[in-house]
Coordinates of C-alpha atoms in Angstrom, one line a residue:
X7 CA 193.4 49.2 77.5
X8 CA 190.9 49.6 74.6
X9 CA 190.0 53.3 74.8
X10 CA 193.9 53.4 72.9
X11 CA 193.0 51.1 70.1
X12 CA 189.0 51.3 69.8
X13 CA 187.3 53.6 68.0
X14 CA 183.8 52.8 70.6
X15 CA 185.4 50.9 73.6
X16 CA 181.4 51.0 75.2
X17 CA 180.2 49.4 72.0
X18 CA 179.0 45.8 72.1
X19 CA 181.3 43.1 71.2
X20 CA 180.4 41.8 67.7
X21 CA 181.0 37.7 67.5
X22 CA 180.9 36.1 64.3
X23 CA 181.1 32.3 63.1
X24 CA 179.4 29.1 64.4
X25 CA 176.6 28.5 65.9
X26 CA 174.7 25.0 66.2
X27 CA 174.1 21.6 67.8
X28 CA 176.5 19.8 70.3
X29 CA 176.0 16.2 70.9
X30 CA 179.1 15.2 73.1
X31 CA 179.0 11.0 74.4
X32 CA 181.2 10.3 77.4
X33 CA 182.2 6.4 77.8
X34 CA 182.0 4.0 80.5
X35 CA 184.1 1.4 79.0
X36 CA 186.4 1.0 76.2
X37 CA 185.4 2.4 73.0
X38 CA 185.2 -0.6 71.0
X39 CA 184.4 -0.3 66.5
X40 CA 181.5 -2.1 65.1
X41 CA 179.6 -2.4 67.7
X42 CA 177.9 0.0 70.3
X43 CA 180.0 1.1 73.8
X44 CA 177.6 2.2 77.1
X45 CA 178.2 6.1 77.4
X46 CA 176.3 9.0 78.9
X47 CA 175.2 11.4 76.2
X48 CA 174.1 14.7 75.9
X49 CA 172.8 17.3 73.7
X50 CA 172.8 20.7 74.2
X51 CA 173.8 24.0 71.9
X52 CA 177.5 25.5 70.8
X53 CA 179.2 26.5 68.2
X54 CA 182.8 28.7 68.8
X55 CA 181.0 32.0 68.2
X56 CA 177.9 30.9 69.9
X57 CA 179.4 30.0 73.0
X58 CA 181.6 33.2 73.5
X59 CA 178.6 35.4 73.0
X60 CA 176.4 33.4 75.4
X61 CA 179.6 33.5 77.7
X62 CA 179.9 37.1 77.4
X63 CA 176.3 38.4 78.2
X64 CA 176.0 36.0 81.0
X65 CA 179.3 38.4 82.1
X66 CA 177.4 41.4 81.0
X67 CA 178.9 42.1 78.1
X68 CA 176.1 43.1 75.2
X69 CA 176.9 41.4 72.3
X70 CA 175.7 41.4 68.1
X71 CA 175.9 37.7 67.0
X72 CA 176.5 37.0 63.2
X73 CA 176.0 33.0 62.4
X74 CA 173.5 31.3 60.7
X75 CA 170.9 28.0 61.6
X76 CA 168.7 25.5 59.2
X77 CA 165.4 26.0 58.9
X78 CA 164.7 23.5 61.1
X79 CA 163.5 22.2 64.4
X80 CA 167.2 22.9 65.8
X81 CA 167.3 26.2 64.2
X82 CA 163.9 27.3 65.9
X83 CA 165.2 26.1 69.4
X84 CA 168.6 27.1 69.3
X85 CA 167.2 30.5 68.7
X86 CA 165.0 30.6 71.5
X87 CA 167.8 29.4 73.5
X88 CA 169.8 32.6 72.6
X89 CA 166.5 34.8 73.2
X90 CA 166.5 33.0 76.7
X91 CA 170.2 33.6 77.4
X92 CA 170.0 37.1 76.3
X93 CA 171.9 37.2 73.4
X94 CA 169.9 39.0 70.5
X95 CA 169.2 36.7 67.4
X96 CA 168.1 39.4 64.5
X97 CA 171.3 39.1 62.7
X98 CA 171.5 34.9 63.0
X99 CA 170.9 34.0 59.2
X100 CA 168.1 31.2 58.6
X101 CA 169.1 28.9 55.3
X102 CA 166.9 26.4 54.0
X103 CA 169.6 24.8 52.2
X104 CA 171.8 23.3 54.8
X105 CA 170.5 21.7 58.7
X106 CA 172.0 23.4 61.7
X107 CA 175.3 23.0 62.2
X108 CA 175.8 20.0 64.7
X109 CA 179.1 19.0 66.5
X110 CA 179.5 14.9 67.5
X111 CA 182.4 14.1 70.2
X112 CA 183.4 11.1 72.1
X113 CA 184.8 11.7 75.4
X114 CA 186.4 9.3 77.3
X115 CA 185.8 8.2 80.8
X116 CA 188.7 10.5 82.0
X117 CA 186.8 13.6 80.1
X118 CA 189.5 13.8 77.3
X119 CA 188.6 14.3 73.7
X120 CA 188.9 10.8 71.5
X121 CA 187.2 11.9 68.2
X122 CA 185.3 14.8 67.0
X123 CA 182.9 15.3 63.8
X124 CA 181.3 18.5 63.0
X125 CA 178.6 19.6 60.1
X126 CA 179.4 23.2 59.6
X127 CA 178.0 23.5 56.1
X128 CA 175.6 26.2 56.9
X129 CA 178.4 28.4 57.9
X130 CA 178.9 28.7 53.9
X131 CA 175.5 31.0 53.7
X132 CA 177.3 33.9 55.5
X133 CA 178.5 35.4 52.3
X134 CA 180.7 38.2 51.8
X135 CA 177.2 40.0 50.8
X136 CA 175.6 38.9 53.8
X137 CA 178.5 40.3 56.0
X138 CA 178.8 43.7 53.9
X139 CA 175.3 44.4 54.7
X140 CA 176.1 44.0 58.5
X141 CA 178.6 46.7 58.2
X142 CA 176.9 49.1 60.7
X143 CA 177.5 46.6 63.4
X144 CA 181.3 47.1 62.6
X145 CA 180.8 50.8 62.6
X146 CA 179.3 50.4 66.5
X147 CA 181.6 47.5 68.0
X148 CA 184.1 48.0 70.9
X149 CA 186.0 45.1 69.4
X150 CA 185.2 41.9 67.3
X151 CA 185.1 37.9 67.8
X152 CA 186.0 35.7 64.8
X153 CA 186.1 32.2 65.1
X154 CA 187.6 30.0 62.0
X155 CA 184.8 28.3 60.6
X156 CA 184.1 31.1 58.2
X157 CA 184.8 30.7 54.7
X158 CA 187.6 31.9 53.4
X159 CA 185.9 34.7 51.4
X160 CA 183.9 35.7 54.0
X161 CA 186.9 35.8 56.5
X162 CA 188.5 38.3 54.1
X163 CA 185.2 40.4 54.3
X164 CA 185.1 40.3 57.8
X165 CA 188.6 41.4 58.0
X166 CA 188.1 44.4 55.5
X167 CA 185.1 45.9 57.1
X168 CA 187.3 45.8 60.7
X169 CA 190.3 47.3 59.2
X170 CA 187.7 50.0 58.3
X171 CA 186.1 50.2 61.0
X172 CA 189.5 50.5 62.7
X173 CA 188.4 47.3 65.3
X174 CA 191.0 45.5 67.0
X175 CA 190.2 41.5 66.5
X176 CA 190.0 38.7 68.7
X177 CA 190.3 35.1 67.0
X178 CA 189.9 31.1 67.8
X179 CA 191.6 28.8 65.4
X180 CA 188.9 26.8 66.4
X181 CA 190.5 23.9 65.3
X182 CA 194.2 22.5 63.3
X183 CA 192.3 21.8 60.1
X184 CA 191.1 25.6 60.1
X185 CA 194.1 27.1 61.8
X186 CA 195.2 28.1 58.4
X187 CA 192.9 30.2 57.4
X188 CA 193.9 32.7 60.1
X189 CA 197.9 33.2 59.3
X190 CA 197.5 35.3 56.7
X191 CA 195.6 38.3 59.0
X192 CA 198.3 37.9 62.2
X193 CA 199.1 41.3 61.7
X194 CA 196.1 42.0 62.5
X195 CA 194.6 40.3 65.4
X196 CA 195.0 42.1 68.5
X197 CA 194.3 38.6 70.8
X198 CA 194.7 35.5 70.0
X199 CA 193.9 32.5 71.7
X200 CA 195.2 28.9 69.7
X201 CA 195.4 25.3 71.6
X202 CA 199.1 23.9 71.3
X203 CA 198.2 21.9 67.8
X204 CA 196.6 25.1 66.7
X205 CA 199.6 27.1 67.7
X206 CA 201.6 24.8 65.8
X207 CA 199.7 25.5 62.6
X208 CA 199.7 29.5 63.0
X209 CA 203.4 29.3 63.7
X210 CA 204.2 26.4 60.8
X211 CA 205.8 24.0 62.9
X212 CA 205.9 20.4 61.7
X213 CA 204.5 18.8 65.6
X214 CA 202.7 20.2 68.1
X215 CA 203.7 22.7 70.4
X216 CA 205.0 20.7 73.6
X217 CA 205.7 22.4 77.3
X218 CA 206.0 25.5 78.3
X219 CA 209.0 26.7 77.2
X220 CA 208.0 25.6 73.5
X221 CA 204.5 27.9 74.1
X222 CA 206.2 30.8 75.1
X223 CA 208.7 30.8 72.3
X224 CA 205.7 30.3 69.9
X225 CA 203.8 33.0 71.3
X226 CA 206.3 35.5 71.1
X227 CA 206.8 34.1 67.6
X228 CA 203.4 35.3 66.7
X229 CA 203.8 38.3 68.8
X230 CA 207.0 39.2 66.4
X231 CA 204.5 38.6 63.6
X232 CA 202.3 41.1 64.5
X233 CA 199.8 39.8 67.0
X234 CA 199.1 42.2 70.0
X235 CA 198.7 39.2 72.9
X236 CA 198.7 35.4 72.2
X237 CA 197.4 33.1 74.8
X238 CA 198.4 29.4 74.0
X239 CA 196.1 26.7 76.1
X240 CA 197.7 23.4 76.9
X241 CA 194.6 21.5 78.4
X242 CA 196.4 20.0 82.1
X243 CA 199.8 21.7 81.2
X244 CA 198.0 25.2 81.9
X245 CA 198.5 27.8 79.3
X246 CA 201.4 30.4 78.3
X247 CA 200.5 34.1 77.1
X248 CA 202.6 36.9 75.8
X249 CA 202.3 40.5 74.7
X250 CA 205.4 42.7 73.2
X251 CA 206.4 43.9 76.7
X252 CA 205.8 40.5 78.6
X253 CA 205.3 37.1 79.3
X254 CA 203.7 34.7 81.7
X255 CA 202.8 31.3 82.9
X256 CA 199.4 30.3 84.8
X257 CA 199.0 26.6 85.8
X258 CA 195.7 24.7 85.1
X259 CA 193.3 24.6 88.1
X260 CA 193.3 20.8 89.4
X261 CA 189.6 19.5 88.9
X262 CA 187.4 17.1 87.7
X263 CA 186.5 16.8 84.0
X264 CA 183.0 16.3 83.4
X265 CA 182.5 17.5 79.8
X266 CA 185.4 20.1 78.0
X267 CA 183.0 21.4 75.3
X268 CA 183.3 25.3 75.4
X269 CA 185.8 25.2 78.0
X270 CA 188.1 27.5 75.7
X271 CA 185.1 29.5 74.7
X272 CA 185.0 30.5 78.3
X273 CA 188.8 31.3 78.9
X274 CA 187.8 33.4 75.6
X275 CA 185.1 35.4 76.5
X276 CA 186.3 36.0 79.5
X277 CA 189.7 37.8 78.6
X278 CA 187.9 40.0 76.4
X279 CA 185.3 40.6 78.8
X280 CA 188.4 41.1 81.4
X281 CA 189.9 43.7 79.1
X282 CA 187.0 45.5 78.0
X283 CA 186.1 46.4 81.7
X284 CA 190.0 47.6 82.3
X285 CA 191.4 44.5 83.9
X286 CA 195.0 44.1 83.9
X287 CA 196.2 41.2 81.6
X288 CA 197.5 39.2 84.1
X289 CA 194.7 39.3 86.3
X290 CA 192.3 38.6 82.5
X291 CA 193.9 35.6 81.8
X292 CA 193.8 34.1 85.2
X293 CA 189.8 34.8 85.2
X294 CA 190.0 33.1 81.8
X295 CA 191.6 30.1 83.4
X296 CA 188.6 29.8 86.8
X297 CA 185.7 30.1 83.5
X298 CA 187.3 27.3 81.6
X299 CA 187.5 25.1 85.1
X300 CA 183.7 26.3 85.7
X301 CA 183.0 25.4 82.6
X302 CA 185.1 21.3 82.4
X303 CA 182.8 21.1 85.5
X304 CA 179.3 21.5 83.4
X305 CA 177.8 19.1 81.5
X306 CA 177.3 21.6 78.5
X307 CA 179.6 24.0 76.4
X308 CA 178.5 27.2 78.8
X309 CA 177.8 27.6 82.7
X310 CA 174.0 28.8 83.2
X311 CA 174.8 30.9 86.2
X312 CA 178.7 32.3 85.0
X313 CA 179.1 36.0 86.7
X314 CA 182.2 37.7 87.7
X315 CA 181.7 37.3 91.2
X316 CA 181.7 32.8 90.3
X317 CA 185.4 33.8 88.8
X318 CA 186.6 35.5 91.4
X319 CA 186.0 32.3 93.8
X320 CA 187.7 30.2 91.7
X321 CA 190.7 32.5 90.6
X322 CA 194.2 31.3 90.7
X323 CA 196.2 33.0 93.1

């Protein structure tokens, strides 16, 4: 599928945008305000961009990562934590001016998402500068990975240098507040992978997207817009995705939640690991769908030991 649209379809994948700390709580009672509620909590590291490279080179895939970390105690481990993983850290930024980006969650005892909080001021130290001097990475990509949490500028940069480059692009939303940022560039993006509220935003609907028939419409909404494929995630409702030729419908695998951090990283990485090694859509997406029930599994926002062979065991039929 690539060697049509990418000018180096054996390059590494470039990913750019957050990296940092996730400290996600799950409770064992009812949340309760002003006063503390029994949980199990964990720390471990994410960030959208983060977690998709990780994701990918566990698959294989070599990746260039562009985010930044503090100066700090978190910055140094997270670092050694890509080194460990296998994802090459030369062009993560260090700033003294802002700590590591952290994420805070509250899950409930279900594994639902409550409430969220994330620090991503660092992310403001990958200037349009900063990015323009990574151009060669651009120049030797089989494709690039932007997740939302870039500032605006720098989003525009990012986008420029691709065009250039002429590299198809891959975007999260990453969340509804930031979905914004991404609607002007839909022309753009080859894949595209918004929740339902995220969908919502890129599409300018007043409520979220609701069912499947809703998704599908949406997606081929944003398909008519200029998107190459949209893949719209709807957490236990399974997710809807769509190109200009066709359409489809895969249901959630049933399983226990443990944690959901990174569990649309995974679907993520996946389908563009999927496509870059010639798998058929429909048979990408469906991998997508066994990493993201791998990864609800894990008590962390990416599975240690993820390898295609892992997928294929879990793959829906």
């Amino acid at each position: 599928m690539f060697d049509s649209i990418s000018p180096n379809p054996d390059g590494p994948v470039l990913v750019i945008g957050a990296a940092g700390v996730d400290i996600v709580g799950r409770l064992r009672g009812e949340l309760r305000s002003k006063t503390s509620t029994p949980a199990v909590i964990r720390s471990s590291y994410g960030g959208v961009a983060r977690n998709v490279a990780e994701n990918l080179v566990r698959l294989g895939q070599p990746v260039n990562l562009i985010s930044v970390v503090g100066e700090d105690d978190e910055g140094d481990r997270l670092l050694q934590g890509l080194v460990a993983a296998g994802v090459n850290p030369e062009r993560v930024l260090r700033t003294s001016q802002y700590v590591t980006n952290s994420y805070l969650a509250i899950i409930d005892s279900q594994g639902e998402l409550q409430f969220a909080l994330d620090d991503m001021r660092a992310i403001n130290c990958l200037t349009p500068q900063f990015i323009r001097e990574q151009a060669v990475l651009f120049k030797e990509a089989s494709i690039l990975f932007v997740d939302a949490n870039l500032p605006k500028d720098t989003l525009r940069t990012v986008m420029s240098l691709a065009r250039r480059a002429h590299l198809p692009v891959c975007a999260d939303p990453t969340s509804v507040s930031l979905a914004a940022r991404l609607r002007p560039y839909l022309s753009r993006f080859f894949l595209m992978i918004p929740n339902n509220a995220e969908a919502a935003v890129l599409s300018e609907r007043t409520s979220p997207v609701g069912g499947r028939r809703q998704a599908l419409e949406v997606a081929k909404y944003l398909i008519s817009q200029g998107v190459d494929i949209v893949i719209i995630t709807m957490a236990e409702q399974g997710l809807c995705y769509a190109t200009s030729e066709s359409s489809g419908y895969i249901p959630a695998i049933k399983t226990s939640i443990l944690d959901p951090t990174g569990a649309g990283d995974a679907l993520t990485a996946t389908v563009i690991f999927a496509l870059l090694n010639d798998i058929p859509l429909d048979d990408a997406v469906r991998l997508g769908v066994s990493a993201a029930s791998l990864t609800l599994r894990f008590r962390g926002a990416v599975v240690p030991d993820l390898s295609l062979e892992k997928l294929y065991d879990q793959l829906v039929i």
